[in-house]
Amino acid sequence: MQTWPVRRGRPYKEKLDPLEPLISGQRVIDTFFPIAKGGTAAIPGGFGTGKTVMLHQFAKWAEADIIVYVGCGERGNEMCDVLSHFPKLKDPRTGESLMERTVLIANTSNMPVAAREASVYTGITIAEYFRDMGYDVALMADSTSRWAEAMREISGRLEEMPGEEGFPAYLASRLAEFYERAGRVRTLGGNGRVGSVTVLGAVSPPGGDLSEPVTQNTLRIVKVFWALDTALADRRHFPAIHWLTSYSLYVDSMKDWWKQKIGEDWKSLRDEAITMLQKEAELEEIVKLVGPDALPESERAVLEAARIMREDFLHQFAFHEVDTYCPVEKQMGMFKIVLEFYRNCVEAAKRGIAVSEVRKLPIKDAIAGMKRLSPEKFQREYKSLQTQLKRQFAELMQSRKALPGGVEGGR
Amino acid sequence: MIVEGVGGVAYGEVVEIVTPNGETKRGQVLDAYEDRAIIQVYEGTGGIDTSRTRVRFTGETVKFGVGVELIGRVFSGKGMPIDGGPRPIFEDKWDVYGAPINPSAREYPSEFIQTGISSIDGMNTLVRGQKLPIFSGAGMPHNELAAQIARQAKVLGEEEKFAAIFCGMGITHEEAAFFMHDFERTGALERTTLFLNLANDPAIERILTPRLALTTAEYLAFVQGMNVLVILTDMTNYCEALREISAARSEVPGRRGYPGYLYTDLATVYERAGRIRGKKGSITQMPILTMPGDDITHPIPDLTGYITEGQLVMDRELHRKGIYPPLNVLPSLSRLMKDGIGAGHTREDHSDVSNQLYAAYAEGKDLRSLVAVVGEEALTERDRRYLNFADRFEREFANQSRDEDRSIETTLDLGWELLRALPEAELKRVDPKFIAKYLRQKE
């Protein structure tokens, strides 16, 4: 047995650049806002936006060898959920029970505060220990806000001079120290093993207000920001990661991996999709003021395609047996089909075809059904989906060639 | 009250005070330093002088005698019977602060409780062992709703030992009387224990009241194997009391003057819900809180939402429209719903139907704000259908009478009935096989 002081990071030979993504099987993460092995991410969001479900999904499906889950000041039943469900789930890569690779550290909200302050350090030390064996480790801290509050409580009892909102002045440096213990490293061991610790921290800002000190100090350190949005959660769009406010600074370093692994120019596709969603947000503003009828057909086409992107790609149902985990190959296939639909949609609008006509195409239902197909079935049907899409649009455009200028369909 | 020249006193220790005229009062140690101790007196400090009052430190924290005889009785906020009956015979004395349940000893809650209220059963299902608060505002019918739930709640297909515990903190005499009468009228009183701390009782007692109620609940659930529903009202008063005491201890205040440990303290109350592996009973909590100024970001509802497994939010606009219960399903949530519904619990299509209802209602509500700007004529046919859907959802699905007990099948069929008004291709959240089975069969 080894013992190690938890507040001190374990040594390593050198830190390497994060180059590989940590695949999570969640479309919005892998395709839009990827996290690197050895990277850091923050998930802030008010209550009910799905922080814990997100972290659980990550713990279940992330392509890591070891998962360390720190339940820091959260609900007892959530830990119980993990304990009762994980042993039943199979790791998609090894076929072993998921519990076999999971370490849980439980300090529920009714447990002592001093232990809560230490629990996060205990977690990262365990993660580093496995990293030194050459494993890829992912650590989830749910939630770092409770940890910061524990620091505040202890600091208050010690009668230290409080900083912002009563938090101790050393809050920022403690948070930075913690997140800096993540990384992909060459270990001290003989044969130059490479291991990594990826840190994902949930943040629970009071009142969902992201300007509070814990969120702000965390955002200065982490490279990936998944912003959970209450409005999306209210309409049950899960994962409620907002596609415009979130960001990932690993996009550029990940693009070579996608090229090698999938052979696609992922980055340009991703940029195209983000531009489309950005455009949708702008158009929505106009619609709010003047109503959808005031928009020209070409812009309505953007709205329609963006809706498909949101509902059929970004939306992912965590409790559906197939949709809960989506391998990268399937993600890429779905992504390309949705984008293809968008291009055709815009093209059709240019030729004067009303969006209402596009809406009637049977391919729309096929796209909506993609999520529920198992990955193997999807691979088989991918080609036929593509040809169907092409054919249906071609037919539509053919039929309307005779009527330039477009007909305002019975919307 | 500050006592000098004492040593070896402990936080939370119970103190007995005998005043010059022979009256015995009880209090609790709030703070101790050097040779002094600060004591909060439960009954108020009247009649205490500096020369002849005697103070005895009992050396133990607050304990409460528990037993099955507590059922059907009414107690004051500090655990004295106030229904005119004798002191109950207790089987054991338990520390009111309880002990945290180890997560690995917990059993995951997954038994559906049918409350007979569509917007709860259908959209935010309650399960046994859950803690689901009602976020309300002043003047809304949260008490009526809580009483209705206490009356109607049942687990399908089971006849088990069931008890309700009602804990009133800082409530007015009228509110207390409302619950008493309601329980008496429906015959629920004989399986209910009431703890009443009224608005004019001392604040420190308010800290004790929910703990007495939960200690009783733990005894009934885990020793007697009963399924206990605990209603805590009003948590806002509890938090105010906590702030008052924190100020008395001159602690550094956190947000809005509430102590920094408000989260931890609330968690020690809320986390005492749940089920324990190998034990038959369960504790389901339904705390009620009034949001000051209907503001859901106020520290009390905010921290509560972070601890509890979801929330039911009451909406003033719906209330004004005359809809009862005025539950706004959009910000409401039940986190344990996913495991308490579906085949074997409720019905296989439950999850899909509720997701679809959510999405459609959200869309309809968005359109409502659009209509306010551009008028209904500017809408497309599809949008008009959604708008109509939102209205019908409120009037037919959410709205029900105060003694209407809808079964889960009725609720789900009602949901399908509403969804039928939308184009079938729009029902993306529903598995096609359920559409075939439930939507088309009626046609």
Tab-separated table of N, CA and C in Angstrom, chain B residues 216-329:
chain	number	residue	atom	x	y	z
B	216	THR	N	-38.869	11.281	14.475
B	216	THR	CA	-40.049	10.419	14.573
B	216	THR	C	-40.228	9.617	13.289
B	217	ALA	N	-40.059	10.307	12.149
B	217	ALA	CA	-40.227	9.641	10.860
B	217	ALA	C	-39.222	8.504	10.713
B	218	GLU	N	-37.970	8.762	11.114
B	218	GLU	CA	-36.949	7.724	10.990
B	218	GLU	C	-37.301	6.516	11.844
B	219	TYR	N	-37.810	6.792	13.023
B	219	TYR	CA	-38.184	5.665	13.886
B	219	TYR	C	-39.310	4.846	13.250
B	220	LEU	N	-40.337	5.542	12.791
B	220	LEU	CA	-41.480	4.824	12.210
B	220	LEU	C	-41.074	4.073	10.948
B	221	ALA	N	-40.191	4.684	10.158
B	221	ALA	CA	-39.831	4.065	8.890
B	221	ALA	C	-38.865	2.912	9.084
B	222	PHE	N	-37.828	3.137	9.867
B	222	PHE	CA	-36.752	2.151	9.876
B	222	PHE	C	-36.827	1.167	11.031
B	223	VAL	N	-37.628	1.482	12.044
B	223	VAL	CA	-37.822	0.493	13.109
B	223	VAL	C	-39.173	-0.193	12.933
B	224	GLN	N	-40.205	0.617	12.639
B	224	GLN	CA	-41.541	0.040	12.512
B	224	GLN	C	-41.892	-0.385	11.085
B	225	GLY	N	-41.026	-0.067	10.130
B	225	GLY	CA	-41.259	-0.480	8.745
B	225	GLY	C	-42.441	0.199	8.080
B	226	MET	N	-42.703	1.447	8.441
B	226	MET	CA	-43.826	2.143	7.830
B	226	MET	C	-43.339	3.044	6.697
B	227	ASN	N	-44.261	3.361	5.802
B	227	ASN	CA	-43.935	4.330	4.763
B	227	ASN	C	-44.444	5.681	5.220
B	228	VAL	N	-43.517	6.604	5.393
B	228	VAL	CA	-43.856	7.865	6.030
B	228	VAL	C	-43.762	9.006	5.021
B	229	LEU	N	-44.782	9.835	5.012
B	229	LEU	CA	-44.738	11.056	4.210
B	229	LEU	C	-44.595	12.223	5.170
B	230	VAL	N	-43.529	13.011	5.003
B	230	VAL	CA	-43.304	14.143	5.896
B	230	VAL	C	-43.572	15.430	5.134
B	231	ILE	N	-44.467	16.237	5.657
B	231	ILE	CA	-44.732	17.540	5.047
B	231	ILE	C	-44.126	18.606	5.942
B	232	LEU	N	-43.207	19.376	5.396
B	232	LEU	CA	-42.552	20.420	6.173
B	232	LEU	C	-43.003	21.764	5.629
B	233	THR	N	-43.648	22.544	6.447
B	233	THR	CA	-44.068	23.860	5.982
B	233	THR	C	-43.867	24.853	7.115
B	234	ASP	N	-43.309	25.946	6.946
B	234	ASP	CA	-42.834	26.533	5.730
B	234	ASP	C	-41.315	26.685	5.885
B	235	MET	N	-40.543	26.146	4.970
B	235	MET	CA	-39.096	26.155	5.120
B	235	MET	C	-38.520	27.566	5.126
B	236	THR	N	-39.235	28.511	4.544
B	236	THR	CA	-38.747	29.892	4.553
B	236	THR	C	-38.653	30.404	5.994
B	237	ASN	N	-39.665	30.085	6.810
B	237	ASN	CA	-39.626	30.499	8.213
B	237	ASN	C	-38.459	29.857	8.948
B	238	TYR	N	-38.180	28.607	8.587
B	238	TYR	CA	-37.059	27.907	9.203
B	238	TYR	C	-35.755	28.640	8.907
B	239	CYS	N	-35.572	29.023	7.637
B	239	CYS	CA	-34.339	29.697	7.243
B	239	CYS	C	-34.217	31.070	7.903
B	240	GLU	N	-35.369	31.757	8.063
B	240	GLU	CA	-35.345	33.044	8.757
B	240	GLU	C	-34.852	32.855	10.186
B	241	ALA	N	-35.317	31.785	10.827
B	241	ALA	CA	-34.910	31.504	12.202
B	241	ALA	C	-33.416	31.236	12.256
B	242	LEU	N	-32.936	30.527	11.257
B	242	LEU	CA	-31.509	30.200	11.198
B	242	LEU	C	-30.692	31.486	11.081
B	243	ARG	N	-31.205	32.403	10.278
B	243	ARG	CA	-30.499	33.671	10.098
B	243	ARG	C	-30.481	34.467	11.392
B	244	GLU	N	-31.617	34.426	12.094
B	244	GLU	CA	-31.721	35.152	13.360
B	244	GLU	C	-30.673	34.639	14.350
B	245	ILE	N	-30.537	33.318	14.399
B	245	ILE	CA	-29.607	32.726	15.353
B	245	ILE	C	-28.173	32.972	14.929
B	246	SER	N	-27.933	32.923	13.627
B	246	SER	CA	-26.602	33.208	13.121
B	246	SER	C	-26.181	34.627	13.478
B	247	ALA	N	-27.141	35.540	13.376
B	247	ALA	CA	-26.838	36.924	13.725
B	247	ALA	C	-26.535	37.031	15.212
B	248	ALA	N	-27.276	36.240	16.035
B	248	ALA	CA	-27.040	36.264	17.477
B	248	ALA	C	-25.646	35.753	17.817
B	249	ARG	N	-25.140	34.851	16.975
B	249	ARG	CA	-23.791	34.327	17.199
B	249	ARG	C	-22.732	35.228	16.579
B	250	SER	N	-23.139	36.316	16.003
B	250	SER	CA	-22.308	37.255	15.245
B	250	SER	C	-21.362	36.551	14.277
B	251	GLU	N	-21.968	35.736	13.381
B	251	GLU	CA	-21.177	35.053	12.358
B	251	GLU	C	-21.081	35.920	11.106
B	252	VAL	N	-20.090	35.616	10.271
B	252	VAL	CA	-19.959	36.336	8.996
B	252	VAL	C	-21.122	35.914	8.102
B	253	PRO	N	-21.958	36.850	7.674
B	253	PRO	CA	-23.109	36.440	6.866
B	253	PRO	C	-22.730	36.138	5.419
B	254	GLY	N	-23.490	35.238	4.783
B	254	GLY	CA	-23.290	34.938	3.363
B	254	GLY	C	-24.268	35.753	2.537
B	255	ARG	N	-24.855	35.148	1.516
B	255	ARG	CA	-25.779	35.881	0.659
B	255	ARG	C	-27.015	36.331	1.415
B	256	ARG	N	-27.405	37.572	1.207
B	256	ARG	CA	-28.597	38.171	1.805
B	256	ARG	C	-28.684	37.970	3.311
B	257	GLY	N	-27.552	37.930	3.964
B	257	GLY	CA	-27.541	37.832	5.411
B	257	GLY	C	-27.772	36.446	5.951
B	258	TYR	N	-28.012	35.471	5.080
B	258	TYR	CA	-28.163	34.104	5.567
B	258	TYR	C	-26.789	33.541	5.869
B	259	PRO	N	-26.686	32.660	6.865
B	259	PRO	CA	-25.364	32.140	7.211
B	259	PRO	C	-24.757	31.338	6.060
B	260	GLY	N	-23.444	31.271	6.013
B	260	GLY	CA	-22.745	30.566	4.943
B	260	GLY	C	-23.040	29.080	4.938
B	261	TYR	N	-23.433	28.558	6.114
B	261	TYR	CA	-23.683	27.115	6.187
B	261	TYR	C	-25.156	26.779	5.936
B	262	LEU	N	-25.906	27.712	5.348
B	262	LEU	CA	-27.325	27.443	5.100
B	262	LEU	C	-27.508	26.168	4.265
B	263	TYR	N	-26.646	26.015	3.267
B	263	TYR	CA	-26.732	24.813	2.418
B	263	TYR	C	-26.548	23.547	3.247
B	264	THR	N	-25.482	23.531	4.052
B	264	THR	CA	-25.198	22.345	4.858
B	264	THR	C	-26.329	22.068	5.824
B	265	ASP	N	-26.828	23.150	6.427
B	265	ASP	CA	-27.887	22.974	7.423
B	265	ASP	C	-29.161	22.437	6.777
B	266	LEU	N	-29.522	23.004	5.645
B	266	LEU	CA	-30.718	22.509	4.946
B	266	LEU	C	-30.521	21.047	4.537
B	267	ALA	N	-29.307	20.726	4.124
B	267	ALA	CA	-29.039	19.347	3.708
B	267	ALA	C	-29.244	18.375	4.868
B	268	THR	N	-28.904	18.792	6.085
B	268	THR	CA	-29.094	17.878	7.209
B	268	THR	C	-30.575	17.625	7.468
B	269	VAL	N	-31.419	18.530	6.973
B	269	VAL	CA	-32.862	18.278	7.083
B	269	VAL	C	-33.335	17.423	5.903
B	270	TYR	N	-33.026	17.907	4.691
B	270	TYR	CA	-33.577	17.248	3.498
B	270	TYR	C	-33.011	15.844	3.275
B	271	GLU	N	-31.740	15.672	3.591
B	271	GLU	CA	-31.132	14.377	3.281
B	271	GLU	C	-31.652	13.254	4.180
B	272	ARG	N	-32.479	13.622	5.142
B	272	ARG	CA	-33.032	12.565	5.999
B	272	ARG	C	-34.261	11.927	5.358
B	273	ALA	N	-34.335	11.994	4.065
B	273	ALA	CA	-35.374	11.259	3.339
B	273	ALA	C	-34.698	10.080	2.676
B	274	GLY	N	-35.463	9.080	2.313
B	274	GLY	CA	-34.877	7.986	1.555
B	274	GLY	C	-35.273	6.621	2.059
B	275	ARG	N	-34.580	5.637	1.545
B	275	ARG	CA	-34.836	4.255	1.940
B	275	ARG	C	-33.502	3.623	2.297
B	276	ILE	N	-33.561	2.650	3.179
B	276	ILE	CA	-32.337	1.967	3.584
B	276	ILE	C	-32.438	0.517	3.158
B	277	ARG	N	-31.328	0.029	2.631
B	277	ARG	CA	-31.313	-1.339	2.141
B	277	ARG	C	-31.668	-2.324	3.258
B	278	GLY	N	-32.552	-3.236	2.962
B	278	GLY	CA	-32.905	-4.258	3.942
B	278	GLY	C	-33.973	-3.828	4.936
B	279	LYS	N	-34.398	-2.548	4.859
B	279	LYS	CA	-35.477	-2.098	5.732
B	279	LYS	C	-36.713	-1.871	4.879
B	280	LYS	N	-37.854	-2.107	5.488
B	280	LYS	CA	-39.080	-2.021	4.698
B	280	LYS	C	-39.582	-0.597	4.477
B	281	GLY	N	-39.378	0.228	5.479
B	281	GLY	CA	-40.004	1.552	5.432
B	281	GLY	C	-39.289	2.544	4.542
B	282	SER	N	-39.896	3.710	4.413
B	282	SER	CA	-39.289	4.767	3.625
B	282	SER	C	-39.741	6.114	4.156
B	283	ILE	N	-38.928	7.142	3.883
B	283	ILE	CA	-39.338	8.505	4.238
B	283	ILE	C	-39.401	9.322	2.963
B	284	THR	N	-40.569	9.839	2.668
B	284	THR	CA	-40.749	10.726	1.525
B	284	THR	C	-40.987	12.109	2.089
B	285	GLN	N	-40.240	13.078	1.587
B	285	GLN	CA	-40.384	14.431	2.125
B	285	GLN	C	-41.037	15.350	1.127
B	286	MET	N	-41.922	16.184	1.628
B	286	MET	CA	-42.494	17.202	0.774
B	286	MET	C	-42.427	18.531	1.510
B	287	PRO	N	-41.289	19.227	1.397
B	287	PRO	CA	-41.171	20.529	2.047
B	287	PRO	C	-41.897	21.583	1.218
B	288	ILE	N	-42.507	22.528	1.902
B	288	ILE	CA	-43.169	23.628	1.197
B	288	ILE	C	-42.416	24.893	1.538
B	289	LEU	N	-42.124	25.706	0.565
B	289	LEU	CA	-41.524	26.990	0.900
B	289	LEU	C	-42.139	28.078	0.045
B	290	THR	N	-42.266	29.250	0.653
B	290	THR	CA	-42.781	30.375	-0.110
B	290	THR	C	-41.588	31.187	-0.570
B	291	MET	N	-41.511	31.391	-1.877
B	291	MET	CA	-40.386	32.132	-2.417
B	291	MET	C	-40.610	33.610	-2.129
B	292	PRO	N	-39.698	34.260	-1.414
B	292	PRO	CA	-39.885	35.699	-1.153
B	292	PRO	C	-39.935	36.451	-2.478
B	293	GLY	N	-41.002	37.180	-2.700
B	293	GLY	CA	-41.161	37.936	-3.943
B	293	GLY	C	-41.236	37.055	-5.177
B	294	ASP	N	-41.684	35.810	-5.025
B	294	ASP	CA	-41.767	34.842	-6.133
B	294	ASP	C	-40.443	34.686	-6.868
B	295	ASP	N	-39.349	34.916	-6.173
B	295	ASP	CA	-38.039	34.923	-6.824
B	295	ASP	C	-37.368	33.568	-6.603
B	296	ILE	N	-37.233	32.816	-7.690
B	296	ILE	CA	-36.693	31.458	-7.547
B	296	ILE	C	-35.188	31.484	-7.338
B	297	THR	N	-34.551	32.627	-7.591
B	297	THR	CA	-33.100	32.697	-7.369
B	297	THR	C	-32.748	33.150	-5.950
B	298	HIS	N	-33.758	33.423	-5.135
B	298	HIS	CA	-33.513	33.757	-3.727
B	298	HIS	C	-32.778	32.583	-3.070
B	299	PRO	N	-31.857	32.846	-2.127
B	299	PRO	CA	-31.047	31.746	-1.576
B	299	PRO	C	-31.859	30.556	-1.075
B	300	ILE	N	-33.036	30.770	-0.512
B	300	ILE	CA	-33.750	29.633	0.084
B	300	ILE	C	-34.229	28.649	-0.981
B	301	PRO	N	-35.030	29.084	-1.970
B	301	PRO	CA	-35.390	28.114	-3.016
B	301	PRO	C	-34.176	27.619	-3.797
B	302	ASP	N	-33.198	28.483	-3.987
B	302	ASP	CA	-32.036	28.112	-4.784
B	302	ASP	C	-31.284	26.952	-4.128
B	303	LEU	N	-30.942	27.117	-2.840
B	303	LEU	CA	-30.188	26.063	-2.165
B	303	LEU	C	-31.043	24.813	-2.004
B	304	THR	N	-32.336	25.014	-1.776
B	304	THR	CA	-33.222	23.856	-1.659
B	304	THR	C	-33.195	23.043	-2.948
B	305	GLY	N	-33.291	23.748	-4.071
B	305	GLY	CA	-33.293	23.069	-5.363
B	305	GLY	C	-32.013	22.291	-5.607
B	306	TYR	N	-30.901	22.770	-5.042
B	306	TYR	CA	-29.645	22.050	-5.213
B	306	TYR	C	-29.583	20.778	-4.377
B	307	ILE	N	-30.406	20.695	-3.334
B	307	ILE	CA	-30.335	19.520	-2.470
B	307	ILE	C	-31.434	18.512	-2.801
B	308	THR	N	-32.634	19.022	-3.056
B	308	THR	CA	-33.759	18.107	-3.227
B	308	THR	C	-33.747	17.468	-4.605
B	309	GLU	N	-34.529	16.431	-4.734
B	309	GLU	CA	-34.557	15.711	-6.009
B	309	GLU	C	-35.659	16.253	-6.898
B	310	GLY	N	-35.528	17.508	-7.249
B	310	GLY	CA	-36.519	18.142	-8.109
B	310	GLY	C	-37.280	19.203	-7.347
B	311	GLN	N	-38.289	19.774	-8.007
B	311	GLN	CA	-39.118	20.787	-7.369
B	311	GLN	C	-40.416	20.921	-8.147
B	312	LEU	N	-41.458	21.297	-7.434
B	312	LEU	CA	-42.734	21.606	-8.080
B	312	LEU	C	-42.934	23.106	-7.908
B	313	VAL	N	-43.070	23.811	-9.003
B	313	VAL	CA	-43.117	25.260	-8.914
B	313	VAL	C	-44.528	25.760	-9.189
B	314	MET	N	-45.032	26.579	-8.271
B	314	MET	CA	-46.354	27.164	-8.461
B	314	MET	C	-46.225	28.497	-9.165
B	315	ASP	N	-47.201	28.784	-9.981
B	315	ASP	CA	-47.099	29.937	-10.856
B	315	ASP	C	-48.284	30.859	-10.635
B	316	ARG	N	-47.967	32.115	-10.377
B	316	ARG	CA	-49.041	33.053	-10.041
B	316	ARG	C	-49.979	33.297	-11.224
B	317	GLU	N	-49.385	33.283	-12.412
B	317	GLU	CA	-50.202	33.537	-13.597
B	317	GLU	C	-51.275	32.449	-13.760
B	318	LEU	N	-50.863	31.206	-13.575
B	318	LEU	CA	-51.824	30.107	-13.678
B	318	LEU	C	-52.875	30.222	-12.583
B	319	HIS	N	-52.422	30.626	-11.412
B	319	HIS	CA	-53.341	30.762	-10.289
B	319	HIS	C	-54.399	31.807	-10.602
B	320	ARG	N	-53.965	32.906	-11.210
B	320	ARG	CA	-54.914	33.966	-11.567
B	320	ARG	C	-55.896	33.489	-12.630
B	321	LYS	N	-55.442	32.589	-13.488
B	321	LYS	CA	-56.343	32.061	-14.507
B	321	LYS	C	-57.355	31.096	-13.917
B	322	GLY	N	-57.221	30.820	-12.626
B	322	GLY	CA	-58.167	29.927	-11.971
B	322	GLY	C	-57.835	28.464	-12.160
B	323	ILE	N	-56.577	28.187	-12.464
B	323	ILE	CA	-56.198	26.789	-12.643
B	323	ILE	C	-55.682	26.221	-11.328
B	324	TYR	N	-56.237	25.087	-10.932
B	324	TYR	CA	-55.784	24.441	-9.709
B	324	TYR	C	-55.393	23.004	-10.032
B	325	PRO	N	-54.296	22.474	-9.584
B	325	PRO	CA	-53.216	23.185	-8.888
B	325	PRO	C	-52.413	24.038	-9.865
B	326	PRO	N	-52.016	25.244	-9.480
B	326	PRO	CA	-51.307	26.122	-10.421
B	326	PRO	C	-49.841	25.729	-10.585
B	327	LEU	N	-49.578	24.474	-10.890
B	327	LEU	CA	-48.191	24.032	-11.028
B	327	LEU	C	-47.716	24.327	-12.446
B	328	ASN	N	-46.620	25.061	-12.526
B	328	ASN	CA	-46.028	25.322	-13.831
B	328	ASN	C	-45.044	24.177	-14.103
B	329	VAL	N	-45.367	23.353	-15.078
B	329	VAL	CA	-44.549	22.150	-15.264
B	329	VAL	C	-43.183	22.457	-15.854
